[in-house]
Amino acid sequence: MGIIVAKFGGTSVGNGERIKKAAQSVVNEYMKGKKVVVVVSAINKTTDEFLKIVDTAMGKSITDKQLAEVVSMGEMTSVRIFSSTIESLGVKSEYVDPYADAWPVITDNNFLSAKINFEVTEEKSSKIEEMIDEGIIPVVCGYLGKNESGNITTLGRGGSDITAFLLGHCLKAEEVIIVTDVDGVMSTDPNKLLSAKKLDKISVEEMRDLATHGAQVLHPHALKYKDPKIDAKIIGYEKGDLSTPGTEIIGPSNNELLKCATINSEPISVIAVVGEEILTKSGILSKITDTLAKHKINIYGISTGQNSITVFVNKSDSDRAHEVLHEVVVTTDDLSSLSLGREIAMITVASQDFIDTPGVIAEITEPLQKSKINIVEISSSQTSVVLFVDWDDGNKAYELVKGVLK
């Protein structure tokens, strides 16, 4: 029977009744013969209250080391209560905080936004596995780490999700379950649109981008530890049942911990549409994209300027795209002409770390500059950078970019 890692967020352990319901859901799985590891956040709003007290008492005089120790109290309290509640239900449990010999999560010395030493953490996780094999349910502090000197560190707000997927990866778990205050991932924020619907499934890549752009349901860095062989889902706490369906997280599509570079297998063509100050004219971009969509021509990228709109399409579609867009140009007063450019290569570089990495674009493009490879166009989001270079330079640029990710 495989290992289940169940993470309970602050709301799902927000009071005594919820803690008992959560503990019972863990015991129920244990009684089915499953091995369970619990990761717990601080009880709802506890950390915020600690921060208010610290701000009033000490203001800016508190050190990062002291602050990490203070905010860790929320999780250290939660694991003690949760573990004791499990034992009150007749099953042996032990809490695991950074002072315990079995503590697994080892980090660098950044007290408030620590980076995990994965190799050491993987080795230390064997002690958690020993506890499981002895019939004990470990209850582990989320969000916290410990540096090599034994000092408490934190993984940043929302870091309990990271702890859960990290332990899932290290323990080769069968499933990671995130228990939160919603029944799963919604099509949009239900507080803003009542028509929002729960998704049955979502890919790791989609979930990563959704979280990075502000969705609060999961920490954006947690999924870097999502192994494609490990099942994962997000469920609500209300039903008190870990087997309840929620939103299943599928993937990732490769096992590179969401850090990869890819090159499009076929050449891309550039079509530039120009017109005086077309950026200020409403509906122009819509005309271009609607026309290409009508003729089932896929767009790989769009770049806009004050007097031009550039679209990137497959070379095999380029002549047809050129022809249909020419019709748009000659029938639209605000447009003057268009051109069909050369063959180019498209290289996509993706990593969750980009959002927290100042200068990442410079780091990616510097090797190309040194090799005198011209970048035709570049676009970026919070988790990816897309480069367009001459087709003849594509493979060399791809290898150079891959080297940056190592």
CSV table of C-alpha atoms in Angstrom, one decimal:
chain,number,residue,atom,x,y,z
A,1,MET,CA,0.0,0.0,0.0
A,2,GLY,CA,1.4,3.4,-1.0
A,3,ILE,CA,1.9,6.5,1.1
A,4,ILE,CA,-0.6,9.3,1.1
A,5,VAL,CA,0.6,12.8,2.0
A,6,ALA,CA,-2.3,14.9,3.2
A,7,LYS,CA,-1.8,18.6,3.7
A,8,PHE,CA,-4.4,20.6,5.8
A,9,GLY,CA,-4.5,24.4,5.3
A,10,GLY,CA,-5.1,26.9,8.0
A,11,THR,CA,-8.8,27.2,7.3
A,12,SER,CA,-9.3,23.4,7.4
A,13,VAL,CA,-7.9,23.3,10.9
A,14,GLY,CA,-9.4,26.7,11.9
A,15,ASN,CA,-11.1,25.5,15.1
A,16,GLY,CA,-11.4,22.4,17.3
A,17,GLU,CA,-14.3,20.9,15.4
A,18,ARG,CA,-12.5,21.2,12.1
A,19,ILE,CA,-9.3,19.7,13.6
A,20,LYS,CA,-11.3,16.7,14.9
A,21,LYS,CA,-12.9,16.2,11.5
A,22,ALA,CA,-9.5,16.5,9.7
A,23,ALA,CA,-7.9,14.0,12.2
A,24,GLN,CA,-10.8,11.6,11.7
A,25,SER,CA,-10.4,11.7,7.9
A,26,VAL,CA,-6.8,10.7,8.4
A,27,VAL,CA,-7.6,7.9,10.8
A,28,ASN,CA,-10.3,6.6,8.4
A,29,GLU,CA,-7.7,6.2,5.7
A,30,TYR,CA,-5.3,4.6,8.1
A,31,MET,CA,-7.9,2.1,9.1
A,32,LYS,CA,-8.3,1.1,5.5
A,33,GLY,CA,-4.7,0.0,5.6
A,34,LYS,CA,-3.2,3.1,4.0
A,35,LYS,CA,0.0,4.8,5.2
A,36,VAL,CA,-0.6,8.5,5.9
A,37,VAL,CA,1.8,11.5,6.4
A,38,VAL,CA,0.1,14.7,7.5
A,39,VAL,CA,1.4,18.2,6.8
A,40,VAL,CA,-0.3,21.0,8.7
A,41,SER,CA,-0.4,24.8,8.4
A,42,ALA,CA,-0.8,27.2,11.3
A,43,ILE,CA,-4.4,27.4,12.6
A,44,ASN,CA,-6.3,30.0,10.6
A,45,LYS,CA,-4.9,33.6,11.0
A,46,THR,CA,-2.5,32.5,13.8
A,47,THR,CA,0.6,33.7,11.8
A,48,ASP,CA,-1.1,37.0,11.0
A,49,GLU,CA,-1.8,37.6,14.7
A,50,PHE,CA,1.8,36.8,15.6
A,51,LEU,CA,3.0,39.3,13.0
A,52,LYS,CA,0.7,42.0,14.4
A,53,ILE,CA,2.0,41.4,17.9
A,54,VAL,CA,5.6,41.5,16.7
A,55,ASP,CA,5.1,44.7,14.8
A,56,THR,CA,3.6,46.4,17.8
A,57,ALA,CA,6.2,45.2,20.2
A,58,MET,CA,9.4,45.4,18.2
A,59,GLY,CA,8.7,47.1,14.9
A,60,LYS,CA,11.6,46.9,12.5
A,61,SER,CA,14.1,46.0,15.2
A,62,ILE,CA,13.4,42.3,14.9
A,63,THR,CA,15.9,40.2,13.0
A,64,ASP,CA,15.0,37.7,10.2
A,65,LYS,CA,16.2,34.9,12.5
A,66,GLN,CA,13.9,36.1,15.3
A,67,LEU,CA,11.0,36.6,13.0
A,68,ALA,CA,11.3,33.0,11.6
A,69,GLU,CA,11.3,31.6,15.1
A,70,VAL,CA,8.2,33.6,16.1
A,71,VAL,CA,6.1,32.7,13.0
A,72,SER,CA,7.1,29.1,13.3
A,73,MET,CA,5.0,28.9,16.5
A,74,GLY,CA,1.8,28.6,14.5
A,75,GLU,CA,2.8,25.4,12.7
A,76,MET,CA,4.5,24.0,15.8
A,77,THR,CA,1.2,24.5,17.8
A,78,SER,CA,-0.9,23.0,15.0
A,79,VAL,CA,1.1,19.7,14.8
A,80,ARG,CA,0.9,19.2,18.5
A,81,ILE,CA,-2.9,19.6,18.6
A,82,PHE,CA,-3.4,17.6,15.4
A,83,SER,CA,-1.2,14.7,16.5
A,84,SER,CA,-2.8,14.6,19.9
A,85,THR,CA,-6.3,14.5,18.3
A,86,ILE,CA,-5.3,11.5,16.2
A,87,GLU,CA,-4.1,9.7,19.3
A,88,SER,CA,-7.4,10.5,21.0
A,89,LEU,CA,-9.0,8.5,18.2
A,90,GLY,CA,-7.0,5.4,19.0
A,91,VAL,CA,-4.1,5.6,16.5
A,92,LYS,CA,-0.5,6.2,17.3
A,93,SER,CA,0.9,9.5,16.1
A,94,GLU,CA,4.0,11.7,16.5
A,95,TYR,CA,4.4,15.4,15.7
A,96,VAL,CA,7.6,16.4,13.8
A,97,ASP,CA,8.8,19.9,14.1
A,98,PRO,CA,12.3,21.4,13.3
A,99,TYR,CA,13.6,20.4,16.8
A,100,ALA,CA,12.8,16.7,16.2
A,101,ASP,CA,15.5,14.2,15.2
A,102,ALA,CA,13.2,13.1,12.4
A,103,TRP,CA,12.9,16.6,10.9
A,104,PRO,CA,13.4,16.2,7.1
A,105,VAL,CA,13.4,19.7,5.5
A,106,ILE,CA,16.9,21.2,5.3
A,107,THR,CA,17.4,24.6,3.7
A,108,ASP,CA,20.0,27.4,3.2
A,109,ASN,CA,20.4,30.3,5.6
A,110,ASN,CA,17.7,32.5,4.2
A,111,PHE,CA,15.4,32.7,7.2
A,112,LEU,CA,12.3,34.1,5.6
A,113,SER,CA,12.4,32.6,2.1
A,114,ALA,CA,14.7,29.6,2.3
A,115,LYS,CA,15.8,27.4,-0.6
A,116,ILE,CA,15.5,23.7,0.0
A,117,ASN,CA,18.6,21.4,-0.1
A,118,PHE,CA,16.8,18.7,-1.9
A,119,GLU,CA,19.5,16.0,-1.7
A,120,VAL,CA,19.8,16.3,2.1
A,121,THR,CA,16.1,16.5,2.6
A,122,GLU,CA,15.6,13.4,0.5
A,123,GLU,CA,18.1,11.6,2.7
A,124,LYS,CA,16.5,12.9,6.0
A,125,SER,CA,13.1,11.8,4.8
A,126,SER,CA,14.0,8.2,5.5
A,127,LYS,CA,13.3,8.8,9.2
A,128,ILE,CA,9.7,9.8,8.3
A,129,GLU,CA,9.4,6.5,6.4
A,130,GLU,CA,10.7,4.6,9.4
A,131,MET,CA,7.9,6.1,11.5
A,132,ILE,CA,5.3,5.1,8.9
A,133,ASP,CA,6.6,1.5,8.8
A,134,GLU,CA,6.2,1.4,12.6
A,135,GLY,CA,2.5,2.2,12.3
A,136,ILE,CA,2.9,5.8,13.4
A,137,ILE,CA,1.1,8.7,11.6
A,138,PRO,CA,3.7,11.5,11.4
A,139,VAL,CA,2.3,15.0,11.6
A,140,VAL,CA,4.8,17.4,10.1
A,141,CYS,CA,5.0,21.2,10.3
A,142,GLY,CA,4.3,22.8,6.9
A,143,TYR,CA,6.1,26.0,5.8
A,144,LEU,CA,9.1,25.5,8.0
A,145,GLY,CA,12.7,24.4,7.4
A,146,LYS,CA,16.0,24.1,9.3
A,147,ASN,CA,19.4,25.2,8.1
A,148,GLU,CA,22.6,23.2,8.6
A,149,SER,CA,23.2,25.1,11.9
A,150,GLY,CA,19.9,23.9,13.3
A,151,ASN,CA,18.2,27.3,13.1
A,152,ILE,CA,14.5,27.5,12.0
A,153,THR,CA,13.9,28.9,8.5
A,154,THR,CA,10.6,29.4,6.6
A,155,LEU,CA,9.7,28.7,2.9
A,156,GLY,CA,7.6,31.8,2.5
A,157,ARG,CA,3.9,32.3,3.1
A,158,GLY,CA,1.9,29.4,1.7
A,159,GLY,CA,4.9,27.2,2.0
A,160,SER,CA,3.0,24.3,3.5
A,161,ASP,CA,2.0,23.3,-0.1
A,162,ILE,CA,5.7,23.1,-0.9
A,163,THR,CA,6.3,20.8,2.2
A,164,ALA,CA,3.5,18.5,1.1
A,165,PHE,CA,4.7,18.0,-2.5
A,166,LEU,CA,8.4,17.9,-1.4
A,167,LEU,CA,7.7,15.0,1.1
A,168,GLY,CA,5.5,13.3,-1.5
A,169,HIS,CA,8.5,13.3,-3.9
A,170,CYS,CA,11.1,12.2,-1.3
A,171,LEU,CA,8.8,9.5,0.0
A,172,LYS,CA,7.8,8.3,-3.4
A,173,ALA,CA,4.2,8.7,-2.3
A,174,GLU,CA,1.2,7.3,-4.1
A,175,GLU,CA,-0.8,10.5,-3.7
A,176,VAL,CA,-0.6,14.1,-2.4
A,177,ILE,CA,-3.9,15.6,-1.2
A,178,ILE,CA,-4.3,19.3,-0.6
A,179,VAL,CA,-7.2,20.0,1.8
A,180,THR,CA,-8.3,23.6,1.6
A,181,ASP,CA,-11.4,25.8,2.0
A,182,VAL,CA,-12.7,25.2,-1.6
A,183,ASP,CA,-13.8,22.0,-3.2
A,184,GLY,CA,-11.2,22.1,-5.9
A,185,VAL,CA,-9.9,24.4,-8.6
A,186,MET,CA,-12.5,26.7,-10.1
A,187,SER,CA,-12.8,28.0,-13.6
A,188,THR,CA,-12.4,31.5,-12.1
A,189,ASP,CA,-12.8,33.2,-8.7
A,190,PRO,CA,-16.3,32.3,-7.5
A,191,ASN,CA,-16.3,35.5,-5.4
A,192,LYS,CA,-16.2,37.5,-8.6
A,193,LEU,CA,-18.3,35.3,-10.9
A,194,LEU,CA,-21.2,33.2,-9.6
A,195,SER,CA,-21.0,31.1,-12.9
A,196,ALA,CA,-17.6,29.7,-11.8
A,197,LYS,CA,-17.4,25.9,-12.0
A,198,LYS,CA,-15.2,23.3,-10.4
A,199,LEU,CA,-12.7,21.6,-12.7
A,200,ASP,CA,-12.5,17.8,-12.5
A,201,LYS,CA,-8.9,17.9,-13.8
A,202,ILE,CA,-6.1,20.4,-14.5
A,203,SER,CA,-2.6,19.9,-15.8
A,204,VAL,CA,0.5,20.7,-13.7
A,205,GLU,CA,1.4,23.3,-16.3
A,206,GLU,CA,-2.0,25.0,-16.2
A,207,MET,CA,-2.1,24.9,-12.4
A,208,ARG,CA,1.4,26.3,-12.2
A,209,ASP,CA,0.5,29.3,-14.4
A,210,LEU,CA,-2.8,29.8,-12.6
A,211,ALA,CA,-1.1,29.9,-9.2
A,212,THR,CA,1.7,32.1,-10.4
A,213,HIS,CA,-0.8,34.7,-11.7
A,214,GLY,CA,-2.5,35.0,-8.3
A,215,ALA,CA,-4.9,32.0,-7.7
A,216,GLN,CA,-4.7,31.4,-4.0
A,217,VAL,CA,-5.5,27.7,-4.1
A,218,LEU,CA,-1.9,26.4,-4.3
A,219,HIS,CA,1.6,27.8,-3.8
A,220,PRO,CA,3.2,28.3,-7.3
A,221,HIS,CA,6.5,26.7,-6.3
A,222,ALA,CA,4.9,23.5,-4.8
A,223,LEU,CA,4.4,21.8,-8.2
A,224,LYS,CA,8.2,21.8,-9.0
A,225,TYR,CA,8.2,18.7,-6.7
A,226,LYS,CA,5.2,17.1,-8.4
A,227,ASP,CA,6.3,13.7,-9.8
A,228,PRO,CA,4.2,12.5,-12.8
A,229,LYS,CA,3.9,9.1,-11.1
A,230,ILE,CA,2.3,10.7,-8.0
A,231,ASP,CA,-1.4,11.3,-8.0
A,232,ALA,CA,-2.5,14.7,-6.6
A,233,LYS,CA,-5.7,16.5,-6.0
A,234,ILE,CA,-7.2,19.5,-4.2
A,235,ILE,CA,-10.3,18.9,-2.1
A,236,GLY,CA,-12.4,20.9,0.4
A,237,TYR,CA,-12.4,20.2,4.1
A,238,GLU,CA,-16.2,20.3,4.6
A,239,LYS,CA,-16.9,16.6,3.9
A,240,GLY,CA,-14.1,15.3,6.1
A,241,ASP,CA,-13.2,12.6,3.6
A,242,LEU,CA,-9.8,12.3,2.0
A,243,SER,CA,-11.2,10.0,-0.7
A,244,THR,CA,-13.7,12.6,-1.9
A,245,PRO,CA,-13.2,13.8,-5.5
A,246,GLY,CA,-11.9,17.3,-6.0
A,247,THR,CA,-9.7,18.6,-8.8
A,248,GLU,CA,-7.1,16.1,-10.0
A,249,ILE,CA,-3.7,17.6,-10.9
A,250,ILE,CA,-2.3,15.8,-14.0
A,251,GLY,CA,1.3,15.5,-15.0
A,252,PRO,CA,3.8,17.1,-15.4
A,253,SER,CA,4.3,16.1,-19.1
A,254,ASN,CA,8.0,15.4,-18.4
A,255,ASN,CA,10.0,14.7,-15.3
A,256,GLU,CA,12.3,17.7,-15.2
A,257,LEU,CA,10.7,19.4,-12.2
A,258,LEU,CA,9.1,22.0,-14.4
A,259,LYS,CA,12.3,23.5,-15.7
A,260,CYS,CA,12.8,22.9,-19.4
A,261,ALA,CA,13.5,24.3,-22.8
A,262,THR,CA,11.8,23.2,-26.1
A,263,ILE,CA,12.3,24.1,-29.7
A,264,ASN,CA,9.4,24.1,-32.2
A,265,SER,CA,10.0,21.2,-34.7
A,266,GLU,CA,8.9,23.3,-37.7
A,267,PRO,CA,10.0,26.8,-38.9
A,268,ILE,CA,7.8,29.8,-37.9
A,269,SER,CA,7.1,32.6,-40.3
A,270,VAL,CA,6.7,36.3,-39.3
A,271,ILE,CA,3.9,38.5,-40.8
A,272,ALA,CA,4.0,42.2,-40.0
A,273,VAL,CA,0.9,44.3,-40.5
A,274,VAL,CA,1.5,48.1,-40.4
A,275,GLY,CA,-0.6,51.2,-40.1
A,276,GLU,CA,-0.2,54.7,-38.6
A,277,GLU,CA,-0.7,54.5,-34.8
A,278,ILE,CA,-2.7,51.3,-35.1
A,279,LEU,CA,-2.0,50.6,-31.4
A,280,THR,CA,-4.5,53.3,-30.6
A,281,LYS,CA,-7.2,52.0,-33.0
A,282,SER,CA,-9.8,49.7,-31.4
A,283,GLY,CA,-10.7,46.4,-33.1
A,284,ILE,CA,-7.6,46.1,-35.3
A,285,LEU,CA,-6.0,43.2,-33.4
A,286,SER,CA,-9.4,41.5,-33.3
A,287,LYS,CA,-9.7,41.7,-37.1
A,288,ILE,CA,-6.3,40.1,-37.6
A,289,THR,CA,-6.8,37.2,-35.1
A,290,ASP,CA,-10.4,36.6,-36.1
A,291,THR,CA,-9.4,36.3,-39.7
A,292,LEU,CA,-6.7,33.8,-38.9
A,293,ALA,CA,-9.0,31.8,-36.6
A,294,LYS,CA,-11.7,31.7,-39.4
A,295,HIS,CA,-9.2,30.0,-41.7
A,296,LYS,CA,-7.9,27.7,-38.9
A,297,ILE,CA,-4.4,29.2,-38.8
A,298,ASN,CA,-2.8,28.9,-35.4
A,299,ILE,CA,-1.0,31.9,-33.9
A,300,TYR,CA,2.2,31.1,-32.0
A,301,GLY,CA,2.9,34.6,-30.8
A,302,ILE,CA,1.8,38.3,-31.3
A,303,SER,CA,4.0,41.4,-30.9
A,304,THR,CA,2.5,44.9,-31.0
A,305,GLY,CA,4.1,48.3,-31.6
A,306,GLN,CA,2.8,51.8,-32.1
A,307,ASN,CA,2.6,51.3,-35.9
A,308,SER,CA,2.7,47.5,-36.3
A,309,ILE,CA,1.3,44.2,-35.3
A,310,THR,CA,3.5,41.1,-35.8
A,311,VAL,CA,2.1,37.6,-35.8
A,312,PHE,CA,4.0,34.3,-35.8
A,313,VAL,CA,2.5,31.4,-37.7
A,314,ASN,CA,3.7,28.0,-38.9
A,315,LYS,CA,5.6,28.3,-42.2
A,316,SER,CA,3.3,25.8,-43.8
A,317,ASP,CA,0.4,28.2,-43.1
A,318,SER,CA,2.3,31.4,-44.0
A,319,ASP,CA,1.3,31.9,-47.6
A,320,ARG,CA,-2.4,31.4,-46.8
A,321,ALA,CA,-2.1,33.7,-43.8
A,322,HIS,CA,-0.4,36.3,-45.9
A,323,GLU,CA,-3.1,36.2,-48.5
A,324,VAL,CA,-6.1,36.4,-46.0
A,325,LEU,CA,-4.5,39.1,-44.0
A,326,HIS,CA,-3.8,41.1,-47.2
A,327,GLU,CA,-7.6,41.2,-47.7
A,328,VAL,CA,-7.9,42.7,-44.2
A,329,VAL,CA,-5.3,45.3,-44.9
A,330,VAL,CA,-6.8,46.5,-48.2
A,331,THR,CA,-10.3,46.7,-46.7
A,332,THR,CA,-9.3,48.5,-43.5
A,333,ASP,CA,-8.6,52.3,-43.6
A,334,ASP,CA,-6.3,52.2,-40.6
A,335,LEU,CA,-3.9,49.6,-42.2
A,336,SER,CA,-1.5,50.3,-45.0
A,337,SER,CA,0.6,47.2,-45.8
A,338,LEU,CA,2.0,43.9,-44.6
A,339,SER,CA,5.0,41.8,-45.2
A,340,LEU,CA,5.9,38.1,-45.0
A,341,GLY,CA,9.2,37.6,-43.2
A,342,ARG,CA,11.9,35.0,-43.1
A,343,GLU,CA,11.9,31.5,-41.5
A,344,ILE,CA,12.6,31.6,-37.8
A,345,ALA,CA,12.9,29.1,-34.9
A,346,MET,CA,10.8,29.4,-31.7
A,347,ILE,CA,12.4,28.4,-28.4
A,348,THR,CA,10.4,28.2,-25.2
A,349,VAL,CA,12.1,28.2,-21.8
A,350,ALA,CA,9.9,27.5,-18.8
A,351,SER,CA,10.6,27.4,-15.1
A,352,GLN,CA,8.5,28.3,-11.9
A,353,ASP,CA,11.7,30.0,-10.6
A,354,PHE,CA,11.5,32.8,-13.2
A,355,ILE,CA,9.0,34.8,-11.2
A,356,ASP,CA,11.5,35.1,-8.3
A,357,THR,CA,14.6,35.5,-10.5
A,358,PRO,CA,15.6,39.0,-11.2
A,359,GLY,CA,17.6,39.3,-14.5
A,360,VAL,CA,16.4,36.0,-15.8
A,361,ILE,CA,15.9,37.3,-19.4
A,362,ALA,CA,19.5,38.7,-19.4
A,363,GLU,CA,20.8,35.4,-18.2
A,364,ILE,CA,19.0,33.5,-21.0
A,365,THR,CA,19.9,35.9,-23.8
A,366,GLU,CA,23.6,36.5,-22.8
A,367,PRO,CA,24.9,33.3,-24.3
A,368,LEU,CA,23.1,34.1,-27.6
A,369,GLN,CA,24.7,37.5,-27.6
A,370,LYS,CA,28.1,36.1,-27.1
A,371,SER,CA,27.6,33.7,-29.9
A,372,LYS,CA,26.4,36.5,-32.1
A,373,ILE,CA,22.9,35.0,-32.5
A,374,ASN,CA,20.3,37.7,-33.3
A,375,ILE,CA,17.0,37.5,-31.4
A,376,VAL,CA,14.2,38.4,-33.8
A,377,GLU,CA,11.6,38.7,-31.1
A,378,ILE,CA,11.2,37.9,-27.4
A,379,SER,CA,8.1,37.5,-25.2
A,380,SER,CA,7.8,36.5,-21.6
A,381,SER,CA,5.3,35.6,-18.9
A,382,GLN,CA,5.9,35.0,-15.2
A,383,THR,CA,7.0,31.4,-15.8
A,384,SER,CA,8.3,31.3,-19.4
A,385,VAL,CA,10.4,33.1,-21.9
A,386,VAL,CA,9.9,32.6,-25.7
A,387,LEU,CA,12.7,33.5,-28.1
A,388,PHE,CA,12.4,33.8,-31.9
A,389,VAL,CA,15.8,33.5,-33.8
A,390,ASP,CA,16.7,32.8,-37.4
A,391,TRP,CA,16.0,29.2,-38.3
A,392,ASP,CA,19.6,28.5,-39.1
A,393,ASP,CA,20.6,29.5,-35.6
A,394,GLY,CA,17.8,27.6,-33.9
A,395,ASN,CA,19.5,24.4,-32.8
A,396,LYS,CA,22.6,26.2,-31.6
A,397,ALA,CA,20.5,28.7,-29.6
A,398,TYR,CA,18.5,25.9,-28.2
A,399,GLU,CA,21.6,24.2,-26.8
A,400,LEU,CA,22.9,27.4,-25.4
A,401,VAL,CA,19.6,28.1,-23.6
A,402,LYS,CA,19.4,24.6,-22.2
A,403,GLY,CA,22.8,25.2,-20.7
A,404,VAL,CA,21.5,28.1,-18.7
A,405,LEU,CA,18.9,25.8,-17.0
A,406,LYS,CA,21.5,23.4,-15.7
